CSV table of C-alpha atoms in Angstrom, one decimal:
chain,number,residue,atom,x,y,z
T,1,UNK,CA,1.9,1.3,-24.1
T,2,UNK,CA,4.1,4.3,-24.5
T,3,UNK,CA,1.6,6.4,-22.6
T,4,UNK,CA,1.5,3.7,-19.9
T,5,UNK,CA,5.3,3.6,-19.8
T,6,UNK,CA,5.4,7.4,-19.3
T,7,UNK,CA,2.8,7.2,-16.6
T,8,UNK,CA,4.8,4.4,-14.9
T,9,UNK,CA,8.1,6.5,-15.2
T,10,UNK,CA,6.2,9.6,-13.7
T,11,UNK,CA,4.7,7.4,-10.9
T,12,UNK,CA,8.2,5.8,-10.1
T,13,UNK,CA,9.9,9.2,-10.2
T,14,UNK,CA,7.5,10.8,-7.7
T,15,UNK,CA,7.5,7.7,-5.6
T,16,UNK,CA,11.3,7.8,-5.4
T,17,UNK,CA,11.0,11.4,-4.2
T,18,UNK,CA,8.4,10.4,-1.7
T,19,UNK,CA,10.6,7.5,-0.7
T,20,UNK,CA,13.6,9.8,-0.2
T,21,UNK,CA,11.6,12.1,2.0
T,22,UNK,CA,10.1,9.2,4.0
T,23,UNK,CA,13.5,7.8,4.2
T,24,UNK,CA,14.9,11.0,5.8
T,25,UNK,CA,11.8,11.0,8.1
T,26,UNK,CA,12.5,7.4,9.0
T,27,UNK,CA,16.2,8.2,9.9
T,28,UNK,CA,15.2,11.1,12.0
T,29,UNK,CA,12.6,9.1,14.0
T,30,UNK,CA,14.9,6.0,14.2
T,31,UNK,CA,17.8,7.8,15.4
T,32,UNK,CA,15.9,10.0,17.9
T,33,UNK,CA,13.7,7.4,19.3
T,34,UNK,CA,16.0,4.4,19.2
T,35,UNK,CA,14.4,0.8,19.2
T,36,UNK,CA,12.1,1.2,22.1
T,37,UNK,CA,10.9,4.7,21.2
T,38,UNK,CA,10.4,3.6,17.6
T,39,UNK,CA,8.5,0.5,18.7
T,40,UNK,CA,6.1,2.7,20.8
T,41,UNK,CA,5.6,5.1,17.8
T,42,UNK,CA,5.1,2.3,15.5
T,43,UNK,CA,2.5,0.4,17.6
T,44,UNK,CA,0.3,3.6,17.7
T,45,UNK,CA,0.6,4.2,14.0
T,46,UNK,CA,-0.1,0.4,13.3
T,47,UNK,CA,-3.4,0.6,15.4
T,48,UNK,CA,-4.4,3.7,13.5
T,49,UNK,CA,-3.6,2.1,10.1
T,50,UNK,CA,-5.5,-1.0,11.1
T,51,UNK,CA,-8.5,1.3,11.9
T,52,UNK,CA,-8.1,2.8,8.4
T,53,UNK,CA,-7.9,-0.5,6.6
T,54,UNK,CA,-10.4,-2.3,8.5
T,55,UNK,CA,-12.8,0.6,8.7
T,56,UNK,CA,-12.8,1.5,5.1
T,57,UNK,CA,-15.5,-1.2,4.4
T,58,UNK,CA,-14.0,-1.8,1.0
T,59,UNK,CA,-15.9,1.1,-0.5
T,60,UNK,CA,-13.0,2.0,-2.7
T,61,UNK,CA,-13.1,-1.5,-4.2
T,62,UNK,CA,-16.7,-1.3,-4.8
T,63,UNK,CA,-16.2,2.0,-6.6
T,64,UNK,CA,-13.7,0.1,-8.9
T,65,UNK,CA,-16.3,-2.4,-9.6
T,66,UNK,CA,-19.2,0.2,-10.1
T,67,UNK,CA,-17.0,2.4,-12.3
T,68,UNK,CA,-17.7,0.1,-15.3
T,69,UNK,CA,-21.2,1.6,-15.3
T,70,UNK,CA,-20.7,5.1,-16.9
T,71,UNK,CA,-24.1,6.4,-15.3
T,72,UNK,CA,-22.6,6.0,-11.9
T,73,UNK,CA,-19.4,8.0,-12.4
T,74,UNK,CA,-20.6,11.5,-11.5
T,75,UNK,CA,-22.3,10.2,-8.4
T,76,UNK,CA,-19.2,8.2,-7.3
T,77,UNK,CA,-17.2,11.5,-7.8
T,78,UNK,CA,-19.5,13.4,-5.6
T,79,UNK,CA,-19.9,10.7,-2.9
T,80,UNK,CA,-16.2,10.0,-2.4
T,81,UNK,CA,-15.2,12.9,-0.1
T,82,UNK,CA,-18.2,12.9,2.1
T,83,UNK,CA,-18.5,9.2,2.4
T,84,UNK,CA,-14.7,9.0,3.2
T,85,UNK,CA,-15.1,11.5,6.0
T,86,UNK,CA,-18.1,9.8,7.6
T,87,UNK,CA,-16.9,6.2,7.3
T,88,UNK,CA,-13.5,7.4,8.7
T,89,UNK,CA,-15.1,9.0,11.7
T,90,UNK,CA,-16.9,5.8,12.4
T,91,UNK,CA,-13.7,3.6,12.1
T,92,UNK,CA,-11.8,6.0,14.4
T,93,UNK,CA,-14.6,6.0,17.1
T,94,UNK,CA,-14.9,2.2,17.0
T,95,UNK,CA,-11.1,1.7,17.3
T,96,UNK,CA,-11.1,4.0,20.3
T,97,UNK,CA,-13.9,2.1,22.0
T,98,UNK,CA,-12.1,-1.3,21.3
T,99,UNK,CA,-8.7,-0.1,22.7
T,100,UNK,CA,-10.4,1.2,25.8
T,101,UNK,CA,-12.3,-2.1,26.2
T,102,UNK,CA,-9.1,-4.1,26.0
T,103,UNK,CA,-7.7,-2.1,28.8
T,104,UNK,CA,-4.0,-1.2,29.8
T,105,UNK,CA,-1.2,-2.8,27.8
T,106,UNK,CA,-2.8,-2.5,24.4
T,107,UNK,CA,-0.9,0.8,23.8
T,108,UNK,CA,2.5,1.7,25.4
T,109,UNK,CA,2.0,4.0,28.3
T,110,UNK,CA,1.5,7.0,27.9
T,111,UNK,CA,0.3,6.2,24.4
T,112,UNK,CA,-3.5,6.8,24.7
T,113,UNK,CA,-3.1,10.5,24.1
T,114,UNK,CA,-0.8,9.7,21.1
T,115,UNK,CA,-3.5,7.3,19.8
T,116,UNK,CA,-6.1,10.0,20.1
T,117,UNK,CA,-4.0,12.2,17.7
T,118,UNK,CA,-3.5,9.3,15.3
T,119,UNK,CA,-7.3,8.4,15.2
T,120,UNK,CA,-8.2,12.0,14.7
T,121,UNK,CA,-6.5,11.8,11.3
T,122,UNK,CA,-8.4,8.7,10.2
T,123,UNK,CA,-11.5,10.5,8.7
T,124,UNK,CA,-9.2,12.5,6.5
T,125,UNK,CA,-7.0,9.6,5.6
T,126,UNK,CA,-10.2,7.7,4.5
T,127,UNK,CA,-11.2,10.4,2.3
T,128,UNK,CA,-7.6,10.5,0.8
T,129,UNK,CA,-7.9,6.8,0.2
T,130,UNK,CA,-11.4,7.1,-1.6
T,131,UNK,CA,-10.2,10.2,-3.7
T,132,UNK,CA,-6.9,8.4,-4.8
T,133,UNK,CA,-8.9,5.4,-6.0
T,134,UNK,CA,-11.2,7.7,-7.9
T,135,UNK,CA,-8.3,9.6,-9.5
T,136,UNK,CA,-6.6,6.3,-10.5
T,137,UNK,CA,-9.8,5.2,-12.2
T,138,UNK,CA,-9.8,8.6,-14.1
T,139,UNK,CA,-6.1,8.0,-15.2
T,140,UNK,CA,-5.0,10.9,-13.2
T,141,UNK,CA,-2.2,9.1,-11.2
T,142,UNK,CA,0.0,12.2,-11.3
T,143,UNK,CA,-2.3,13.9,-9.0
T,144,UNK,CA,-2.2,11.1,-6.6
T,145,UNK,CA,1.5,11.3,-6.8
T,146,UNK,CA,1.5,14.9,-6.0
T,147,UNK,CA,-0.6,14.3,-2.9
T,148,UNK,CA,1.8,11.7,-1.7
T,149,UNK,CA,4.8,13.9,-2.2
T,150,UNK,CA,3.1,16.7,-0.3
T,151,UNK,CA,2.4,14.5,2.7
T,152,UNK,CA,5.9,13.1,2.7
T,153,UNK,CA,7.3,16.7,2.5
T,154,UNK,CA,5.4,17.9,5.3
T,155,UNK,CA,6.3,15.0,7.6
T,156,UNK,CA,9.9,15.3,6.6
T,157,UNK,CA,10.1,19.1,7.0
T,158,UNK,CA,8.5,19.1,10.5
T,159,UNK,CA,10.5,16.2,11.8
T,160,UNK,CA,13.8,17.8,10.8
T,161,UNK,CA,12.7,21.1,12.4
T,162,UNK,CA,11.7,19.2,15.6
T,163,UNK,CA,14.9,17.2,15.7
T,164,UNK,CA,16.9,20.2,16.7
T,165,UNK,CA,15.5,19.8,20.2
T,166,UNK,CA,14.7,16.2,20.3
T,167,UNK,CA,11.6,14.2,19.2
T,168,UNK,CA,9.3,12.2,21.5
T,169,UNK,CA,7.1,9.4,20.3
T,170,UNK,CA,4.1,11.6,20.8
T,171,UNK,CA,5.4,14.3,18.4
T,172,UNK,CA,6.4,11.8,15.8
T,173,UNK,CA,2.7,10.5,15.9
T,174,UNK,CA,1.3,14.0,15.6
T,175,UNK,CA,3.4,14.8,12.5
T,176,UNK,CA,2.4,11.4,11.0
T,177,UNK,CA,-1.3,12.4,11.6
T,178,UNK,CA,-0.8,15.7,9.8
T,179,UNK,CA,1.0,14.0,6.9
T,180,UNK,CA,-2.2,11.9,6.5
T,181,UNK,CA,-4.3,15.0,6.1
T,182,UNK,CA,-2.4,17.5,3.9
T,183,UNK,CA,-2.9,15.5,0.6
T,184,UNK,CA,-6.5,16.6,0.5
T,185,UNK,CA,-5.2,20.1,-0.4
T,186,UNK,CA,-4.1,18.6,-3.8
T,187,UNK,CA,-6.8,15.9,-4.2
T,188,UNK,CA,-10.0,18.0,-3.5
T,189,UNK,CA,-9.3,20.7,-6.1
T,190,UNK,CA,-8.4,18.0,-8.7
T,191,UNK,CA,-11.6,16.1,-8.1
T,192,UNK,CA,-13.9,19.0,-7.6
T,193,UNK,CA,-16.7,16.9,-6.2
T,194,UNK,CA,-20.1,18.5,-7.0
T,195,UNK,CA,-22.3,17.7,-3.9
T,196,UNK,CA,-25.6,18.2,-5.9
T,197,UNK,CA,-24.6,15.1,-7.8
T,198,UNK,CA,-24.4,13.0,-4.6
T,199,UNK,CA,-26.5,10.0,-4.4
T,200,UNK,CA,-27.3,8.3,-1.0
T,201,UNK,CA,-28.8,5.4,-2.7
T,202,UNK,CA,-25.6,4.7,-4.6
T,203,UNK,CA,-23.6,5.2,-1.3
T,204,UNK,CA,-25.5,2.5,0.4
T,205,UNK,CA,-25.0,0.3,-2.7
T,206,UNK,CA,-21.3,0.9,-2.6
T,207,UNK,CA,-21.1,0.1,1.3
T,208,UNK,CA,-23.2,-3.1,0.7
T,209,UNK,CA,-21.1,-4.1,-2.3
T,210,UNK,CA,-17.9,-3.4,-0.4
T,211,UNK,CA,-18.9,-5.4,2.5
T,212,UNK,CA,-19.0,-8.5,0.4
T,213,UNK,CA,-15.4,-8.1,-0.2
T,214,UNK,CA,-14.4,-6.6,3.1
T,215,UNK,CA,-13.7,-9.8,5.0
T,216,UNK,CA,-11.0,-10.8,2.6
T,217,UNK,CA,-9.5,-7.2,2.2
T,218,UNK,CA,-9.6,-6.7,6.1
T,219,UNK,CA,-7.9,-10.1,6.5
T,220,UNK,CA,-5.2,-9.3,3.9
T,221,UNK,CA,-4.3,-6.0,5.7
T,222,UNK,CA,-4.2,-7.8,9.1
T,223,UNK,CA,-1.9,-10.2,7.4
T,224,UNK,CA,0.6,-7.3,7.0
T,225,UNK,CA,0.3,-5.9,10.5
T,226,UNK,CA,-0.8,-8.7,12.9
T,227,UNK,CA,2.8,-9.7,13.3
T,228,UNK,CA,3.6,-6.3,14.8
T,229,UNK,CA,0.8,-6.6,17.6
T,230,UNK,CA,1.8,-10.2,18.3
T,231,UNK,CA,5.4,-9.2,18.7
T,232,UNK,CA,4.4,-6.4,21.1
T,233,UNK,CA,2.5,-8.9,23.2
T,234,UNK,CA,5.1,-11.7,23.1
T,235,UNK,CA,8.4,-9.9,23.1
T,236,UNK,CA,9.5,-6.3,23.9
T,237,UNK,CA,8.8,-2.8,22.4
T,238,UNK,CA,12.5,-2.7,21.3
T,239,UNK,CA,11.9,-5.9,19.3
T,240,UNK,CA,9.0,-4.1,17.6
T,241,UNK,CA,11.2,-1.2,16.9
T,242,UNK,CA,13.7,-3.4,15.1
T,243,UNK,CA,11.1,-5.4,13.2
T,244,UNK,CA,9.2,-2.3,12.1
T,245,UNK,CA,12.3,-1.0,10.5
T,246,UNK,CA,12.8,-4.3,8.7
T,247,UNK,CA,9.3,-4.1,7.4
T,248,UNK,CA,9.6,-0.4,6.4
T,249,UNK,CA,12.9,-1.1,4.4
T,250,UNK,CA,11.7,-4.3,2.8
T,251,UNK,CA,8.4,-2.9,1.6
T,252,UNK,CA,10.3,-0.4,-0.6
T,253,UNK,CA,10.7,-3.3,-2.9
T,254,UNK,CA,7.1,-2.6,-3.9
T,255,UNK,CA,7.8,0.9,-5.3
T,256,UNK,CA,7.9,0.1,-9.0
T,257,UNK,CA,5.4,-2.8,-8.8
T,258,UNK,CA,2.8,-0.7,-7.2
T,259,UNK,CA,3.4,2.0,-9.8
T,260,UNK,CA,2.8,-0.4,-12.6
T,261,UNK,CA,-0.4,-1.7,-11.0
T,262,UNK,CA,-1.8,1.7,-10.6
T,263,UNK,CA,-1.1,2.7,-14.1
T,264,UNK,CA,-2.7,-0.4,-15.7
T,265,UNK,CA,-5.8,-0.5,-13.4
T,266,UNK,CA,-8.1,1.5,-15.7
T,267,UNK,CA,-7.3,-0.8,-18.6
T,268,UNK,CA,-8.0,-3.9,-16.4
T,269,UNK,CA,-11.5,-2.4,-15.6
T,270,UNK,CA,-12.7,-0.6,-18.7
T,271,UNK,CA,-11.9,-3.4,-21.2
T,272,UNK,CA,-13.4,-6.6,-22.1
T,273,UNK,CA,-12.5,-9.9,-20.1
T,274,UNK,CA,-9.9,-11.2,-22.8
T,275,UNK,CA,-8.1,-7.9,-23.2
T,276,UNK,CA,-8.1,-7.3,-19.3
T,277,UNK,CA,-6.6,-10.8,-18.8
T,278,UNK,CA,-3.9,-10.0,-21.5
T,279,UNK,CA,-3.1,-6.6,-19.9
T,280,UNK,CA,-2.9,-8.3,-16.5
T,281,UNK,CA,-0.5,-11.0,-17.7
T,282,UNK,CA,1.8,-8.7,-19.4
T,283,UNK,CA,1.8,-6.3,-16.3
T,284,UNK,CA,2.6,-9.3,-14.1
T,285,UNK,CA,5.6,-10.2,-16.2
T,286,UNK,CA,6.9,-6.7,-15.8
T,287,UNK,CA,6.2,-6.5,-12.0
T,288,UNK,CA,8.0,-9.9,-11.7
T,289,UNK,CA,11.1,-8.5,-13.3
T,290,UNK,CA,11.0,-5.3,-11.2
T,291,UNK,CA,10.2,-7.3,-8.0
T,292,UNK,CA,13.1,-9.5,-8.4
T,293,UNK,CA,15.6,-6.6,-9.1
T,294,UNK,CA,14.3,-4.6,-6.2
T,295,UNK,CA,14.3,-7.5,-3.6
T,296,UNK,CA,17.7,-8.6,-4.5
T,297,UNK,CA,19.1,-5.0,-4.4
T,298,UNK,CA,17.6,-4.4,-1.0
T,299,UNK,CA,18.9,-7.6,0.4
T,300,UNK,CA,22.4,-7.0,-0.9
T,301,UNK,CA,22.5,-3.5,0.5
T,302,UNK,CA,20.8,-3.9,3.8
T,303,UNK,CA,23.6,-5.5,5.9
T,304,UNK,CA,25.7,-2.4,5.3
T,305,UNK,CA,23.2,0.4,4.8
T,306,UNK,CA,20.9,-0.2,7.8
T,307,UNK,CA,23.6,0.1,10.5
T,308,UNK,CA,25.2,3.0,8.6
T,309,UNK,CA,22.0,4.9,8.0
T,310,UNK,CA,20.1,4.1,11.2
T,311,UNK,CA,22.8,3.3,13.6
T,312,UNK,CA,24.3,0.1,14.9
T,313,UNK,CA,21.5,-0.4,17.4
T,314,UNK,CA,19.3,-1.4,14.4
T,315,UNK,CA,21.7,-4.0,12.8
T,316,UNK,CA,19.5,-6.6,14.3
T,317,UNK,CA,16.8,-5.7,11.8
T,318,UNK,CA,18.7,-7.2,9.0
T,319,UNK,CA,17.9,-10.8,9.5
T,320,UNK,CA,14.3,-10.0,9.8
T,321,UNK,CA,14.4,-8.1,6.5
T,322,UNK,CA,15.9,-11.1,4.8
T,323,UNK,CA,13.2,-13.4,6.2
T,324,UNK,CA,10.6,-11.1,4.7
T,325,UNK,CA,12.2,-10.8,1.2
T,326,UNK,CA,10.9,-14.1,-0.3
T,327,UNK,CA,7.3,-13.3,0.5
T,328,UNK,CA,7.6,-9.7,-0.7
T,329,UNK,CA,9.1,-11.0,-4.0
T,330,UNK,CA,6.0,-13.2,-4.5
T,331,UNK,CA,3.6,-10.4,-3.6
T,332,UNK,CA,5.3,-7.8,-5.7
T,333,UNK,CA,5.4,-10.1,-8.8
T,334,UNK,CA,1.8,-10.8,-8.8
T,335,UNK,CA,0.5,-7.4,-7.8
T,336,UNK,CA,-1.7,-6.7,-10.9
T,337,UNK,CA,-3.5,-10.0,-10.5
T,338,UNK,CA,-5.6,-8.9,-7.4
T,339,UNK,CA,-7.1,-6.0,-9.3
T,340,UNK,CA,-8.2,-8.3,-12.2
T,341,UNK,CA,-9.8,-10.7,-9.7
T,342,UNK,CA,-12.2,-8.0,-8.5
T,343,UNK,CA,-13.9,-7.9,-11.9
T,344,UNK,CA,-14.7,-11.7,-11.5
T,345,UNK,CA,-17.1,-10.7,-8.6
T,346,UNK,CA,-16.3,-13.8,-6.4
T,347,UNK,CA,-15.9,-12.2,-3.0
T,348,UNK,CA,-16.2,-15.5,-1.0
T,349,UNK,CA,-13.4,-17.0,-2.9
T,350,UNK,CA,-11.2,-13.9,-2.5
T,351,UNK,CA,-11.9,-13.8,1.2
T,352,UNK,CA,-11.2,-17.4,1.6
T,353,UNK,CA,-7.7,-17.0,0.2
T,354,UNK,CA,-7.0,-14.0,2.6
T,355,UNK,CA,-8.4,-15.5,5.7
T,356,UNK,CA,-6.5,-18.7,5.1
T,357,UNK,CA,-3.2,-16.9,4.8
T,358,UNK,CA,-4.1,-14.8,7.9
T,359,UNK,CA,-4.8,-18.0,9.9
T,360,UNK,CA,-1.6,-19.5,8.7
T,361,UNK,CA,0.3,-16.4,9.7
T,362,UNK,CA,-1.0,-16.3,13.2
T,363,UNK,CA,-0.4,-20.0,13.7
T,364,UNK,CA,3.2,-19.8,12.5
T,365,UNK,CA,3.8,-16.5,14.6
T,366,UNK,CA,2.6,-18.4,17.7
T,367,UNK,CA,5.1,-21.2,16.9
T,368,UNK,CA,8.1,-19.1,15.8
T,369,UNK,CA,8.1,-16.0,17.7
T,370,UNK,CA,8.9,-17.5,21.1
T,371,UNK,CA,12.0,-19.5,19.7
T,372,UNK,CA,13.1,-17.0,17.0
T,373,UNK,CA,11.7,-13.6,17.8
T,374,UNK,CA,11.5,-11.1,15.0
T,375,UNK,CA,13.1,-13.5,12.5
T,376,UNK,CA,10.4,-16.0,13.3
T,377,UNK,CA,7.8,-13.3,12.6
T,378,UNK,CA,9.4,-12.4,9.3
T,379,UNK,CA,9.5,-16.1,8.1
T,380,UNK,CA,5.9,-16.5,9.2
T,381,UNK,CA,4.7,-13.4,7.2
T,382,UNK,CA,6.9,-14.4,4.2
T,383,UNK,CA,5.3,-17.9,3.9
T,384,UNK,CA,1.7,-16.4,4.3
T,385,UNK,CA,2.5,-13.7,1.6
T,386,UNK,CA,3.7,-16.4,-0.8
T,387,UNK,CA,0.5,-18.4,-0.1
T,388,UNK,CA,-1.6,-15.4,-1.1
T,389,UNK,CA,0.4,-14.8,-4.4
T,390,UNK,CA,0.2,-18.4,-5.4
T,391,UNK,CA,-3.4,-19.0,-4.8
T,392,UNK,CA,-4.4,-15.8,-6.6
T,393,UNK,CA,-2.2,-16.6,-9.5
T,394,UNK,CA,-3.8,-20.1,-9.7
T,395,UNK,CA,-7.3,-18.5,-9.6
T,396,UNK,CA,-6.3,-16.0,-12.4
T,397,UNK,CA,-5.0,-18.9,-14.7
T,398,UNK,CA,-8.1,-20.9,-14.1
T,399,UNK,CA,-10.4,-18.0,-14.8
T,400,UNK,CA,-8.7,-16.9,-17.9
T,401,UNK,CA,-7.4,-20.1,-19.4
T,402,UNK,CA,-3.9,-18.5,-19.6
T,403,UNK,CA,-0.9,-20.9,-19.6
T,404,UNK,CA,1.4,-20.6,-16.6
T,405,UNK,CA,4.2,-19.3,-18.8
T,406,UNK,CA,2.1,-16.2,-19.5
T,407,UNK,CA,3.1,-14.8,-16.0
T,408,UNK,CA,6.9,-15.5,-16.5
T,409,UNK,CA,9.0,-12.8,-18.2
T,410,UNK,CA,10.8,-13.9,-21.4
T,411,UNK,CA,13.4,-12.4,-23.7
T,412,UNK,CA,10.7,-10.4,-25.5
T,413,UNK,CA,9.8,-8.5,-22.3
T,414,UNK,CA,13.4,-7.8,-21.5
T,415,UNK,CA,13.9,-6.4,-25.1
T,416,UNK,CA,10.8,-4.3,-24.7
T,417,UNK,CA,12.1,-2.8,-21.4
T,418,UNK,CA,15.5,-2.1,-22.9
T,419,UNK,CA,14.0,-0.4,-25.9
T,420,UNK,CA,11.8,1.8,-23.6
T,421,UNK,CA,14.9,2.7,-21.6
T,422,UNK,CA,16.9,3.5,-24.7
T,423,UNK,CA,14.1,5.5,-26.1
T,424,UNK,CA,13.8,7.5,-22.9
T,425,UNK,CA,17.6,8.2,-22.9
T,426,UNK,CA,17.5,9.4,-26.5
T,427,UNK,CA,14.6,11.8,-25.6
T,428,UNK,CA,16.4,13.2,-22.7
T,429,UNK,CA,19.5,13.9,-24.9
T,430,UNK,CA,17.4,15.5,-27.6
T,431,UNK,CA,15.7,17.7,-24.9
T,432,UNK,CA,19.0,18.6,-23.5
T,433,UNK,CA,20.4,19.6,-26.9
T,434,UNK,CA,17.4,21.7,-27.6
T,435,UNK,CA,17.8,23.5,-24.2
T,436,UNK,CA,21.4,24.3,-24.8
């Protein structure tokens, strides 16, 4: 557990650095583009992210499942880079065809050129996605973190330089596309894939296995982004700009919970059923604590921080952020459970949960957006997020026989966290004394 705690601390530290860099990037973009320009930029990026998330065919998830067979590991390592580039190219091409078929109005004018830049980065982003999953399975989260910091640094540095003369939505998209590519400079040397170990048969198996889970995972991602596209159709680009800022700020509550989930993933996959269930329950108790603290802190700070940092024009994003908060609390608290459910190999049940939540989200958006705008979209999303968390938790409890109380943090968990924090402070003091 001490090793896991160190990995969580390292991951959180590097993610805080990435967050700071991304925060500066967000401030530059937001202040330079204002609500309407930020909305145009965010719509293009959202379409590209949908291409990435729907087009990945859940190959990364099938690699998680296949990793339990040691004989597959060298071939998975060799396949990940090439498979990511090929699947990403197919996803980008398919998205371009769909956007052209939908005709004018899908992307803000003159956004088709901007979308072309964003889609060009998708094959590389797909390779990053596959390699990140591979490195997490190898317990090399620190490499994933370095790649993320590199991407955030490039985006931040270029935006700050461009801000001297002013930034257009198209320039912001180009910088975003480059930030999706540069992590490969860190990931590829770390993985060192040996192409001679590649296995086309295993690649086909990975795609076939992934497709069994893909409906649910695609629906889950659409749950996180459909509200943006519906707002674009039903309101204004400026409203999308406000809502996108609310989403960006609110999702920072996942910083620590995602870090914990990444670190415990290998133990959830490489151990027996009962031990994996115990690891998942304990991790969930910690993510619940961190999710609660993060969401409360963001909600308390947002009414002052958002207008102060991003400008008074974005004060309208605060109510939407508060509407998103309950759902993000539920999702953050139950973050480790989703990984455990993969090992149960019940793709139909997992897909049913995600599709039901997406359908509920769409219906609520159609009802609430016309009357309440971005706040209605936030509430609709929050309710759907909570539904996913509750249904996944119920499935976990039924599959493991664990009591409901095993997911709720208690005094022992608080004492453990306090002891770890106290130990870390003592170690820092000792290191400081040795250095002096």
